JSON list of C-alpha atoms in Angstrom, two decimals:
[
{"chain": "Q", "resi": 1, "resn": "MET", "atom": "CA", "xyz": [-0.04, 0.12, 0.12]},
{"chain": "Q", "resi": 2, "resn": "LEU", "atom": "CA", "xyz": [2.88, 2.30, 0.61]},
{"chain": "Q", "resi": 3, "resn": "LYS", "atom": "CA", "xyz": [4.31, 1.67, -2.62]},
{"chain": "Q", "resi": 4, "resn": "TRP", "atom": "CA", "xyz": [1.10, 2.81, -4.48]},
{"chain": "Q", "resi": 5, "resn": "ALA", "atom": "CA", "xyz": [1.10, 5.87, -2.24]},
{"chain": "Q", "resi": 6, "resn": "ILE", "atom": "CA", "xyz": [4.37, 6.72, -3.41]},
{"chain": "Q", "resi": 7, "resn": "ILE", "atom": "CA", "xyz": [3.42, 5.84, -6.94]},
{"chain": "Q", "resi": 8, "resn": "PHE", "atom": "CA", "xyz": [0.54, 8.21, -6.79]},
{"chain": "Q", "resi": 9, "resn": "ALA", "atom": "CA", "xyz": [2.69, 10.97, -5.05]},
{"chain": "Q", "resi": 10, "resn": "ILE", "atom": "CA", "xyz": [5.08, 10.78, -7.92]},
{"chain": "Q", "resi": 11, "resn": "ILE", "atom": "CA", "xyz": [2.33, 10.87, -10.47]},
{"chain": "Q", "resi": 12, "resn": "SER", "atom": "CA", "xyz": [0.97, 13.89, -8.75]},
{"chain": "Q", "resi": 13, "resn": "LEU", "atom": "CA", "xyz": [4.41, 15.63, -8.95]},
{"chain": "Q", "resi": 14, "resn": "ILE", "atom": "CA", "xyz": [4.95, 14.84, -12.61]},
{"chain": "Q", "resi": 15, "resn": "ALA", "atom": "CA", "xyz": [1.14, 15.93, -13.49]},
{"chain": "Q", "resi": 16, "resn": "GLY", "atom": "CA", "xyz": [1.67, 19.09, -11.67]},
{"chain": "Q", "resi": 17, "resn": "TRP", "atom": "CA", "xyz": [5.06, 19.94, -13.34]},
{"chain": "Q", "resi": 18, "resn": "LEU", "atom": "CA", "xyz": [3.24, 19.27, -16.81]},
{"chain": "Q", "resi": 19, "resn": "GLY", "atom": "CA", "xyz": [0.54, 21.52, -15.95]},
{"chain": "Q", "resi": 20, "resn": "PHE", "atom": "CA", "xyz": [-2.35, 19.04, -15.38]},
{"chain": "Q", "resi": 21, "resn": "GLY", "atom": "CA", "xyz": [-3.64, 20.56, -12.25]},
{"chain": "Q", "resi": 22, "resn": "THR", "atom": "CA", "xyz": [-6.75, 18.48, -11.88]},
{"chain": "Q", "resi": 23, "resn": "LEU", "atom": "CA", "xyz": [-5.08, 15.34, -12.35]},
{"chain": "Q", "resi": 24, "resn": "SER", "atom": "CA", "xyz": [-2.38, 16.39, -10.03]},
{"chain": "Q", "resi": 25, "resn": "GLY", "atom": "CA", "xyz": [-5.00, 17.21, -7.39]},
{"chain": "Q", "resi": 26, "resn": "VAL", "atom": "CA", "xyz": [-6.57, 13.72, -7.64]},
{"chain": "Q", "resi": 27, "resn": "ALA", "atom": "CA", "xyz": [-3.47, 11.97, -7.53]},
{"chain": "Q", "resi": 28, "resn": "ALA", "atom": "CA", "xyz": [-2.40, 13.75, -4.47]},
{"chain": "Q", "resi": 29, "resn": "THR", "atom": "CA", "xyz": [-5.66, 13.23, -2.92]},
{"chain": "Q", "resi": 30, "resn": "ILE", "atom": "CA", "xyz": [-5.22, 9.21, -3.59]},
{"chain": "Q", "resi": 31, "resn": "ALA", "atom": "CA", "xyz": [-1.81, 9.25, -2.20]},
{"chain": "Q", "resi": 32, "resn": "LYS", "atom": "CA", "xyz": [-2.83, 10.99, 1.01]},
{"chain": "Q", "resi": 33, "resn": "VAL", "atom": "CA", "xyz": [-5.77, 8.51, 1.50]},
{"chain": "Q", "resi": 34, "resn": "LEU", "atom": "CA", "xyz": [-3.50, 5.34, 0.73]},
{"chain": "Q", "resi": 35, "resn": "PHE", "atom": "CA", "xyz": [-0.96, 6.72, 3.08]},
{"chain": "Q", "resi": 36, "resn": "GLY", "atom": "CA", "xyz": [-3.33, 7.10, 5.76]},
{"chain": "Q", "resi": 37, "resn": "ILE", "atom": "CA", "xyz": [-4.77, 3.79, 5.35]},
{"chain": "Q", "resi": 38, "resn": "PHE", "atom": "CA", "xyz": [-1.21, 2.42, 5.49]},
{"chain": "Q", "resi": 39, "resn": "VAL", "atom": "CA", "xyz": [-0.45, 4.17, 8.72]},
{"chain": "Q", "resi": 40, "resn": "ILE", "atom": "CA", "xyz": [-3.69, 2.91, 10.44]},
{"chain": "Q", "resi": 41, "resn": "ILE", "atom": "CA", "xyz": [-2.77, -0.63, 9.33]},
{"chain": "Q", "resi": 42, "resn": "PHE", "atom": "CA", "xyz": [0.70, -0.35, 10.55]},
{"chain": "Q", "resi": 43, "resn": "ILE", "atom": "CA", "xyz": [-0.14, 1.01, 13.89]},
{"chain": "Q", "resi": 44, "resn": "ILE", "atom": "CA", "xyz": [-3.07, -1.85, 14.11]},
{"chain": "Q", "resi": 45, "resn": "ALA", "atom": "CA", "xyz": [-0.39, -4.47, 13.29]},
{"chain": "Q", "resi": 46, "resn": "LEU", "atom": "CA", "xyz": [2.13, -3.04, 15.63]},
{"chain": "Q", "resi": 47, "resn": "LEU", "atom": "CA", "xyz": [-0.46, -2.94, 18.60]},
{"chain": "Q", "resi": 48, "resn": "ALA", "atom": "CA", "xyz": [-1.25, -6.51, 17.72]},
{"chain": "Q", "resi": 49, "resn": "VAL", "atom": "CA", "xyz": [2.62, -7.58, 17.90]},
{"chain": "Q", "resi": 50, "resn": "ILE", "atom": "CA", "xyz": [2.98, -5.83, 21.22]},
{"chain": "Q", "resi": 51, "resn": "GLY", "atom": "CA", "xyz": [-0.07, -7.61, 22.53]},
{"chain": "Q", "resi": 52, "resn": "VAL", "atom": "CA", "xyz": [0.99, -11.11, 21.43]},
{"chain": "Q", "resi": 53, "resn": "PHE", "atom": "CA", "xyz": [4.61, -10.46, 22.67]},
{"chain": "Q", "resi": 54, "resn": "HIS", "atom": "CA", "xyz": [3.12, -9.26, 26.09]},
{"chain": "Q", "resi": 55, "resn": "MET", "atom": "CA", "xyz": [0.88, -12.46, 26.41]},
{"chain": "Q", "resi": 56, "resn": "VAL", "atom": "CA", "xyz": [3.80, -14.75, 25.68]},
{"chain": "Q", "resi": 57, "resn": "THR", "atom": "CA", "xyz": [6.26, -13.27, 28.20]}
]
């Protein structure tokens, strides 16, 4: 998911540089959403690992 966020961020930068403002905005929004989802899933996974580790020890 982080890979897709980076890809859309790069698309946004290139589209903005070429003058495609609307496409750039859409790609930037997609990149932000994907990055947010990635962060939420990462935090949930981190908390799950910490919980499992705490139960084992």
